[in-house]
XYZ file of N, CA, C and O in Angstrom:
652
model
N 0.800 -1.353 -0.102
C -0.049 0.060 0.099
C 0.970 1.260 -0.066
O 1.971 1.236 0.606
N 0.475 2.180 -0.663
C 1.014 3.393 -0.764
C 0.876 4.414 0.531
O -0.313 4.311 0.881
N 1.825 4.984 1.156
C 1.612 5.683 2.144
C 1.041 6.951 1.895
O 1.631 7.709 0.974
N 0.110 7.446 2.351
C -0.601 8.820 1.890
C 0.318 9.996 2.584
O 0.573 9.794 3.832
N 0.709 10.973 1.809
C 1.244 12.184 2.397
C 0.653 13.356 1.738
O -0.018 13.223 0.901
N 1.095 14.414 2.406
C 0.928 15.816 1.843
C 2.033 16.630 1.970
O 2.996 16.465 2.607
N 2.151 17.605 1.085
C 3.249 18.293 0.929
C 3.128 19.652 2.094
O 2.053 20.315 2.339
N 4.337 19.875 2.643
C 4.605 20.956 3.735
C 5.645 21.702 3.091
O 6.610 21.121 2.360
N 5.981 22.871 3.772
C 7.290 23.557 3.656
C 8.566 22.683 3.971
O 9.619 22.862 3.221
N 8.247 21.932 4.865
C 9.528 21.003 5.426
C 9.687 19.627 4.789
O 10.438 18.807 5.207
N 8.767 19.351 3.698
C 8.877 18.137 3.003
C 7.603 17.223 3.247
O 6.623 17.888 3.761
N 7.642 16.265 2.788
C 6.445 15.225 2.962
C 6.187 15.147 4.430
O 7.036 14.607 5.023
N 4.924 14.807 4.727
C 4.329 14.661 6.087
C 3.591 13.355 6.003
O 2.666 13.183 5.195
N 3.927 12.429 6.825
C 2.848 11.211 6.942
C 2.223 11.201 8.225
O 2.827 11.756 9.322
N 1.165 10.585 8.605
C 0.356 10.628 9.612
C 0.280 9.135 10.147
O 0.089 8.271 9.329
N 0.410 9.210 11.380
C 0.411 7.663 12.070
C -0.195 7.715 13.285
O -0.282 8.607 14.074
N -0.870 6.362 13.570
C -1.516 6.234 14.862
C -0.514 5.420 15.823
O -0.071 4.288 15.541
N -0.476 6.036 17.042
C 0.606 5.491 17.824
C 0.134 4.355 18.765
O -1.106 4.733 19.325
N 0.738 3.540 19.523
C 0.253 2.531 20.532
C 1.619 2.044 20.993
O 2.668 2.039 20.724
N 1.313 1.221 22.165
C 2.478 0.694 22.932
C 2.166 -0.906 23.000
O 1.017 -1.308 23.170
N 3.197 -1.723 22.856
C 3.356 -3.179 23.281
C 4.311 -3.365 24.121
O 5.589 -3.000 23.974
N 4.064 -3.683 25.523
C 4.980 -3.785 26.449
C 5.556 -2.239 26.769
O 4.935 -1.406 26.764
N 6.753 -2.231 26.729
C 7.447 -1.001 26.982
C 7.855 -0.171 25.596
O 8.535 0.860 25.814
N 7.432 -0.892 24.725
C 8.069 -0.209 23.216
C 6.646 0.567 22.578
O 5.591 0.146 22.661
N 7.248 1.707 21.887
C 6.256 2.439 21.013
C 6.371 1.901 19.562
O 7.325 1.917 19.006
N 4.949 1.892 19.154
C 4.884 1.769 17.543
C 3.747 2.633 17.034
O 3.211 3.390 17.827
N 3.757 2.615 15.635
C 2.713 3.398 14.989
C 2.658 2.702 13.761
O 3.414 2.009 13.093
N 1.311 3.057 13.149
C 0.795 2.545 11.917
C 0.464 3.490 11.374
O -0.242 4.683 11.704
N 0.303 3.476 9.646
C -0.097 4.395 9.031
C -1.737 4.882 9.117
O -2.480 4.118 9.143
N -2.009 6.022 9.476
C -3.306 6.445 9.873
C -4.172 5.815 8.864
O -5.484 5.635 9.121
N -3.956 5.937 7.287
C -4.994 5.339 6.275
C -5.517 4.227 6.546
O -6.513 3.741 5.813
N -4.665 3.140 7.124
C -5.118 1.795 7.292
C -5.971 1.559 8.443
O -6.512 0.476 8.580
N -6.012 2.515 9.557
C -6.701 2.298 10.696
C -8.218 2.847 10.469
O -8.463 3.870 10.174
N -9.273 1.932 10.901
C -10.447 2.402 10.694
C -11.066 2.833 11.878
O -12.116 3.493 11.973
N -10.679 2.127 13.318
C -11.196 2.661 14.436
C -10.332 2.049 15.652
O -9.536 1.034 15.324
N -10.370 2.530 16.654
C -9.576 2.100 17.915
C -10.903 1.926 18.793
O -11.648 2.422 19.302
N -10.760 0.481 19.484
C -11.629 0.073 20.370
C -11.184 -0.375 21.616
O -10.422 -1.372 21.860
N -11.286 0.448 22.741
C -10.515 0.177 24.130
C -10.894 -1.041 24.618
O -10.539 -1.312 25.747
N -12.248 -1.618 24.555
C -12.750 -2.541 25.359
C -13.344 -3.819 24.773
O -14.378 -4.331 25.421
N -13.161 -3.728 23.337
C -13.665 -4.928 22.620
C -13.319 -6.394 23.378
O -12.168 -6.614 23.696
N -14.355 -7.429 23.283
C -14.156 -8.730 23.754
C -13.981 -9.544 22.389
O -14.638 -9.101 21.384
N -13.136 -10.473 22.732
C -13.178 -11.535 21.643
C -13.129 -12.865 21.983
O -13.048 -13.196 23.249
N -13.448 -13.723 21.207
C -13.702 -15.087 21.452
C -12.429 -16.081 20.736
O -12.343 -15.831 19.527
N -12.061 -17.135 21.393
C -10.865 -17.856 21.017
C -11.542 -18.744 19.826
O -12.876 -19.122 19.779
N -10.737 -19.203 18.776
C -11.172 -20.025 17.721
C -10.246 -21.239 17.710
O -8.955 -21.095 17.624
N -10.773 -22.225 18.054
C -9.988 -23.542 18.112
C -9.423 -23.761 16.822
O -9.812 -23.792 15.840
N -8.067 -24.265 16.918
C -7.066 -24.520 15.880
C -6.568 -23.159 15.110
O -6.069 -23.653 13.850
N -6.833 -22.332 15.446
C -6.220 -21.040 14.941
C -4.823 -20.885 15.239
O -4.145 -21.490 16.008
N -4.139 -20.215 14.066
C -2.589 -19.998 14.222
C -2.327 -19.495 15.655
O -3.020 -18.879 16.032
N -1.033 -19.656 15.942
C -0.529 -19.059 17.246
C -0.910 -17.593 17.375
O -1.029 -17.418 18.727
N -0.650 -16.744 16.544
C -0.750 -15.295 16.884
C -2.163 -14.872 16.706
O -2.404 -13.538 16.856
N -3.214 -15.860 16.201
C -4.627 -15.326 16.066
C -5.275 -15.751 17.489
O -5.413 -16.776 17.796
N -5.641 -14.763 18.208
C -6.428 -14.698 19.627
C -7.716 -15.289 19.365
O -8.141 -15.922 20.195
N -8.226 -14.995 18.229
C -9.759 -15.315 18.123
C -10.229 -14.401 16.953
O -9.846 -13.697 16.116
N -11.663 -14.196 17.261
C -12.529 -13.203 16.623
C -13.396 -12.235 17.320
O -13.614 -12.764 18.628
N -13.710 -11.218 16.970
C -14.476 -10.161 17.687
C -15.713 -9.798 16.886
O -15.604 -9.678 15.528
N -16.817 -9.481 17.205
C -18.063 -8.960 16.695
C -17.672 -7.435 16.863
O -18.049 -6.861 17.747
N -17.534 -6.458 15.845
C -17.459 -5.100 15.818
C -18.014 -4.620 14.654
O -17.990 -4.796 13.468
N -19.230 -3.767 15.080
C -20.059 -3.073 14.070
C -20.791 -4.058 13.023
O -20.780 -3.804 12.036
N -21.086 -5.195 13.601
C -21.862 -6.185 12.757
C -20.980 -7.084 11.756
O -21.590 -7.710 11.025
N -19.705 -6.915 12.162
C -18.661 -7.828 11.317
C -17.932 -8.562 12.204
O -17.793 -8.145 13.276
N -17.467 -9.947 11.811
C -16.848 -10.681 12.583
C -15.245 -10.590 11.951
O -15.105 -10.576 10.877
N -14.351 -9.905 12.788
C -12.985 -9.767 12.341
C -11.945 -10.634 13.239
O -12.309 -11.003 14.261
N -10.987 -10.992 12.791
C -9.975 -11.625 13.140
C -8.925 -10.890 14.132
O -8.781 -9.656 13.740
N -8.819 -11.389 15.359
C -7.816 -10.622 16.203
C -6.693 -11.117 16.322
O -6.401 -12.346 16.500
N -5.546 -10.289 16.163
C -4.159 -10.805 15.957
C -3.557 -10.366 17.117
O -3.646 -8.967 17.566
N -2.638 -11.013 17.926
C -1.924 -10.625 19.049
C -0.478 -10.065 18.601
O 0.435 -10.823 18.029
N -0.166 -8.800 18.737
C 1.057 -8.217 18.472
C 1.946 -8.528 19.191
O 3.283 -8.412 18.778
N 1.688 -8.801 20.606
C 3.030 -9.390 21.497
C 3.672 -10.555 20.733
O 4.778 -10.671 20.448
N 2.755 -11.587 20.374
C 3.338 -12.725 19.705
C 3.854 -12.514 18.258
O 4.931 -13.018 18.010
N 3.136 -11.571 17.663
C 3.595 -11.550 16.224
C 4.954 -10.682 16.073
O 5.687 -11.098 15.257
N 5.149 -9.768 16.931
C 6.374 -9.111 16.911
C 7.413 -9.703 17.929
O 8.586 -9.103 18.107
N 7.128 -10.739 18.623
C 7.951 -11.325 19.559
C 8.503 -10.481 20.806
O 9.554 -10.412 20.866
N 7.393 -9.904 21.310
C 7.631 -8.876 22.494
C 7.105 -9.694 23.713
O 5.844 -10.154 23.623
N 7.934 -10.043 24.450
C 7.516 -10.853 25.806
C 6.805 -9.917 26.554
O 6.939 -8.691 26.853
N 5.539 -10.456 27.278
C 4.971 -9.728 28.110
C 5.672 -10.017 29.462
O 6.076 -10.856 29.972
N 5.680 -8.678 30.451
C 6.362 -8.832 31.698
C 5.596 -10.013 32.477
O 4.453 -10.009 32.355
N 6.353 -10.615 33.265
C 5.638 -11.794 34.281
C 4.642 -11.037 35.086
O 3.644 -11.773 35.156
N 4.713 -9.863 35.459
C 3.698 -9.347 36.415
C 2.603 -8.983 35.358
O 1.393 -8.666 36.047
N 2.424 -8.858 34.152
C 1.543 -8.635 33.409
C 1.083 -9.693 32.554
O 0.056 -9.457 31.472
N 1.512 -10.967 32.615
C 1.113 -11.854 31.745
C -0.269 -12.472 31.735
O -0.728 -12.706 30.623
N -1.067 -12.189 32.669
C -2.350 -12.583 32.730
C -3.377 -11.110 32.800
O -4.568 -11.511 32.987
N -2.767 -10.063 32.560
C -3.323 -9.021 32.574
C -4.490 -8.621 31.456
O -3.914 -8.701 30.202
N -5.586 -8.567 31.678
C -6.629 -8.589 30.562
C -6.777 -7.157 29.879
O -7.453 -6.883 28.863
N -6.192 -6.293 30.373
C -6.279 -4.880 29.650
C -5.540 -4.779 28.420
O -4.511 -5.390 28.197
N -6.316 -4.361 27.417
C -5.751 -4.242 25.900
C -6.653 -3.338 25.293
O -7.740 -2.800 25.777
N -6.233 -3.104 24.163
C -7.071 -2.185 23.182
C -6.982 -2.937 21.881
O -6.031 -3.693 21.269
N -7.927 -2.911 21.009
C -8.076 -3.200 19.664
C -7.820 -2.365 18.516
O -8.666 -1.182 18.744
N -6.947 -2.331 17.731
C -6.792 -1.336 16.592
C -7.471 -2.027 15.354
O -6.817 -3.106 15.011
N -8.424 -1.748 14.915
C -9.181 -2.175 13.807
C -8.535 -1.429 12.409
O -8.626 -0.280 12.177
N -7.863 -2.566 11.619
C -7.454 -2.165 10.227
C -8.067 -2.629 9.307
O -8.826 -3.698 9.190
N -7.760 -2.126 8.078
C -8.230 -2.663 6.847
C -7.119 -2.969 5.724
O -6.415 -1.943 5.631
N -6.887 -4.039 5.223
C -6.157 -4.486 4.185
C -6.795 -5.215 3.076
O -7.451 -6.084 3.336
N -6.647 -5.034 1.840
C -7.141 -5.571 0.764
C -8.669 -5.893 0.829
O -9.131 -6.936 0.580
N -9.485 -4.812 1.470
C -10.802 -4.882 1.787
C -11.201 -5.650 2.847
O -12.325 -6.017 3.115
N -10.264 -6.362 3.510
C -10.660 -7.171 4.884
C -10.275 -6.197 6.123
O -9.206 -5.743 6.186
N -11.213 -6.569 6.986
C -11.019 -6.048 8.409
C -10.354 -7.140 9.093
O -10.652 -8.163 9.396
N -9.545 -6.575 10.049
C -8.682 -7.313 11.226
C -8.563 -6.310 12.331
O -8.623 -5.125 12.274
N -8.238 -6.897 13.537
C -8.154 -6.160 14.746
C -6.904 -6.569 15.326
O -6.539 -7.857 15.448
N -6.197 -5.582 15.798
C -4.726 -5.914 16.229
C -4.794 -5.542 17.957
O -5.137 -4.295 18.158
N -4.412 -6.544 18.724
C -4.413 -6.431 20.013
C -3.312 -5.572 20.439
O -2.175 -6.139 20.280
N -3.243 -4.584 21.100
C -2.325 -3.852 21.816
C -2.318 -3.587 23.144
O -3.405 -3.592 23.660
N -1.318 -2.981 23.707
C -1.437 -2.862 25.427
C -2.151 -1.470 25.465
O -3.124 -1.299 26.188
N -1.832 -0.433 24.767
C -2.339 0.880 25.087
C -2.206 1.775 23.653
O -1.319 1.599 22.884
N -3.232 2.730 23.558
C -3.263 3.660 22.300
C -2.508 4.711 22.848
O -2.575 5.406 23.901
N -1.605 5.217 21.919
C -0.787 6.399 22.069
C -1.354 7.748 21.403
O -2.582 7.731 21.331
N -0.514 8.436 20.726
C -0.758 9.589 20.047
C -0.887 9.660 18.815
O -0.429 8.430 18.134
N -1.450 10.569 18.011
C -1.298 10.681 16.493
C -0.057 11.399 16.250
O 0.224 12.311 16.835
N 0.603 10.924 15.168
C 1.857 11.779 14.918
C 1.570 12.025 13.239
O 1.261 11.345 12.437
N 2.442 13.362 13.117
C 2.562 13.880 11.961
C 4.038 13.966 11.741
O 4.566 14.663 12.383
N 4.520 13.138 10.818
C 6.023 12.956 10.705
C 6.617 13.487 9.591
O 6.177 12.898 8.508
N 7.426 14.259 9.442
C 7.952 14.860 8.213
C 9.074 13.543 7.824
O 9.622 12.709 8.763
N 9.139 13.458 6.493
C 9.959 12.215 5.925
C 11.354 12.409 6.373
O 12.015 11.353 6.431
N 11.984 13.429 6.599
C 13.372 13.657 7.183
C 13.447 12.944 8.647
O 14.817 12.838 8.871
N 12.388 12.901 9.255
C 12.732 12.436 10.595
C 12.758 10.688 10.554
O 13.072 10.104 11.592
N 12.160 10.165 9.657
C 11.966 8.724 9.541
C 13.258 8.153 8.854
O 13.669 8.365 7.625
N 14.007 7.041 9.883
C 15.254 6.503 9.420
C 14.663 5.049 8.789
O 14.007 4.471 9.623
N 15.563 4.590 8.048
C 15.183 3.241 7.498
C 15.664 2.133 8.616
O 16.722 2.638 9.245
N 15.077 1.157 8.674
C 15.586 -0.007 9.767
C 16.893 -0.470 8.939
O 16.931 -0.815 8.017
N 17.622 -0.969 9.871
C 18.736 -1.835 9.517
C 18.474 -3.152 9.049
O 17.340 -3.653 9.213
N 19.278 -3.762 8.287
C 19.141 -5.055 7.573
C 19.244 -6.037 8.634
O 20.536 -6.570 8.797
N 18.472 -6.349 9.486
C 18.498 -7.570 10.397
C 17.495 -8.342 10.128
O 16.216 -8.206 9.938
N 17.878 -9.860 10.048
C 16.851 -10.734 9.860
C 16.440 -11.491 11.114
O 17.055 -12.064 11.795
N 15.186 -10.937 11.525
C 14.616 -11.416 12.690
C 13.404 -12.128 12.203
O 12.443 -11.646 11.794
N 13.339 -13.662 12.744
C 12.335 -14.458 12.400
C 10.929 -13.729 12.935
O 10.918 -13.257 14.097
N 9.858 -13.654 12.283
C 8.662 -13.227 12.741
C 8.482 -11.819 12.318
O 7.300 -11.258 12.468
N 9.482 -10.960 12.194
C 9.404 -9.643 11.878
C 9.130 -9.338 10.428
O 8.689 -8.165 9.905
N 9.786 -9.797 9.588
C 9.936 -9.954 8.239
C 10.136 -8.467 7.955
O 11.024 -7.935 8.338
N 9.272 -7.678 7.125
C 9.345 -6.441 6.580
C 8.534 -5.521 7.462
O 8.015 -4.459 6.824
N 8.030 -6.091 8.547
C 6.873 -5.234 9.297
C 7.438 -3.963 9.640
O 6.523 -3.108 9.709
N 8.620 -3.718 10.102
C 9.136 -2.562 10.748
C 9.680 -1.855 9.318
O 10.506 -2.035 8.767
N 9.031 -0.727 9.036
C 9.373 0.012 8.098
C 10.277 1.263 8.183
O 10.629 2.037 7.203
N 10.418 1.654 9.562
C 11.276 2.940 9.793
C 11.084 3.119 11.226
O 10.464 2.624 12.175
N 12.027 3.999 11.714
C 12.220 4.380 13.128
C 12.339 6.008 13.090
O 12.732 6.448 12.107
N 11.958 6.476 14.392
C 11.972 7.844 14.593
C 12.431 8.089 15.943
O 11.877 7.433 16.946
N 13.649 8.798 16.111
C 14.275 8.978 17.438
C 13.256 10.121 18.140
O 12.842 10.991 17.401
N 13.194 9.903 19.372
C 12.161 10.987 19.985
C 12.942 11.589 20.857
O 14.104 11.281 21.435
N 12.325 12.851 21.565
C 13.101 13.717 22.625
C 13.189 12.929 23.895
O 12.472 11.946 24.296
N 14.272 13.373 24.608
C 14.532 12.860 25.783
C 13.335 12.973 27.030
O 12.535 13.910 26.553
N 13.125 12.004 27.828
C 11.989 11.959 28.719
C 10.819 11.074 28.156
O 9.937 10.527 28.849
N 10.803 10.910 26.773
C 9.743 10.209 26.051
C 10.496 8.624 25.841
O 11.637 8.523 25.752
N 9.521 7.775 25.536
C 10.345 6.561 25.158
C 11.154 6.812 24.052
O 10.741 7.599 23.038
N 12.470 6.424 23.901
C 13.275 6.987 23.047
C 13.161 6.759 21.581
O 13.786 7.431 20.666
N 12.553 5.779 21.121
C 12.523 5.278 19.764
C 11.030 4.806 19.396
O 10.202 4.336 20.255
N 10.487 5.320 18.261
C 9.238 5.056 17.847
C 9.267 4.084 16.588
O 10.063 4.537 15.725
N 8.778 2.938 16.768
C 9.084 1.895 15.531
C 7.806 2.187 14.689
O 6.654 1.899 15.080
N 8.007 2.234 13.213
C 6.809 2.450 12.393
C 6.723 1.166 11.727
O 7.533 0.535 11.360
N 5.427 0.789 11.666
C 5.007 -0.760 11.007
C 4.263 -0.467 9.749
O 3.565 0.519 9.689
N 4.561 -1.375 8.925
C 4.057 -1.519 7.512
C 2.841 -2.503 7.819
O 3.146 -3.882 8.148
N 1.753 -2.285 7.551
C 0.567 -3.183 7.834
C 0.397 -4.530 7.148
O 0.350 -5.578 7.556
N 0.595 -4.452 5.845
C 0.610 -5.530 4.926
C 1.721 -6.752 5.427
O 1.230 -7.883 5.634
N 3.051 -6.540 5.578
C 3.825 -7.457 5.933
C 3.450 -7.981 7.238
O 3.916 -8.967 7.753
N 2.977 -7.013 8.269
C 2.702 -7.305 9.496
C 1.587 -8.435 9.569
O 1.784 -9.291 10.204
N 0.669 -8.381 8.763
C -0.398 -9.267 8.828
C -0.455 -10.454 7.813
O -0.827 -11.293 8.012
N 0.417 -10.258 6.701
C 0.304 -11.200 5.588
C 0.976 -12.691 6.319
O 0.580 -13.675 5.886
N 1.932 -12.488 6.992
C 2.691 -13.562 7.362
C 1.956 -14.409 8.604
O 2.163 -15.324 8.757
N 0.761 -13.734 8.984
C 0.060 -14.459 10.085
C -1.187 -15.063 9.554
O -1.322 -16.273 9.917
N -2.016 -14.136 8.880
C -3.081 -14.959 8.321
C -3.309 -14.540 6.861
O -4.273 -13.796 6.365
N -2.437 -15.013 6.019
C -2.559 -14.768 4.610
C -3.811 -14.882 3.973
O -4.305 -14.298 3.121
N -4.712 -15.869 4.343
C -5.870 -16.222 3.966
C -6.824 -15.239 4.300
O -7.792 -15.092 3.354
N -6.715 -14.324 5.187
C -7.668 -13.491 5.661
C -7.640 -12.102 4.975
O -8.523 -11.192 4.628
N -6.542 -11.750 4.205
C -6.148 -10.577 3.247
C -6.177 -10.778 1.933
O -5.946 -10.151 1.055
N -6.142 -12.052 1.459
C -6.006 -12.203 0.045
C -7.092 -13.178 -0.621
O -7.605 -13.900 -0.048
């Protein structure tokens, strides 16, 4: 998918929806986010792939729920392993709706392309090309914002849902 941008005096600006998983900060392009649901319930589906938590009924549609902790290989702290707190970010890819389970919703970002750094060439199983960039942030905030590309993030988990 092409990232939507608009022209500014300081270059191209892209918009992102921020969220956290564990102690790390991430963001997805705003154009693929359809809604944020801070309290949706979901039901497990027997035999589903490891990172598929189940399905949720959202606005009259049944959507697959993907666990981003597992998908991005981020361990839950032992004291929060059974913590039910979560949010769902509902996204759309190839006409299909999916929900991504995250720990908390962050802020909206408008990022000039000059601030976005390409990720290093690191072969990490399970991350594929999901991380498409990084932004260094000010002291006092979580120091790095990881930018995610939606299609590689979900294609490796549930390709049948998006194609």
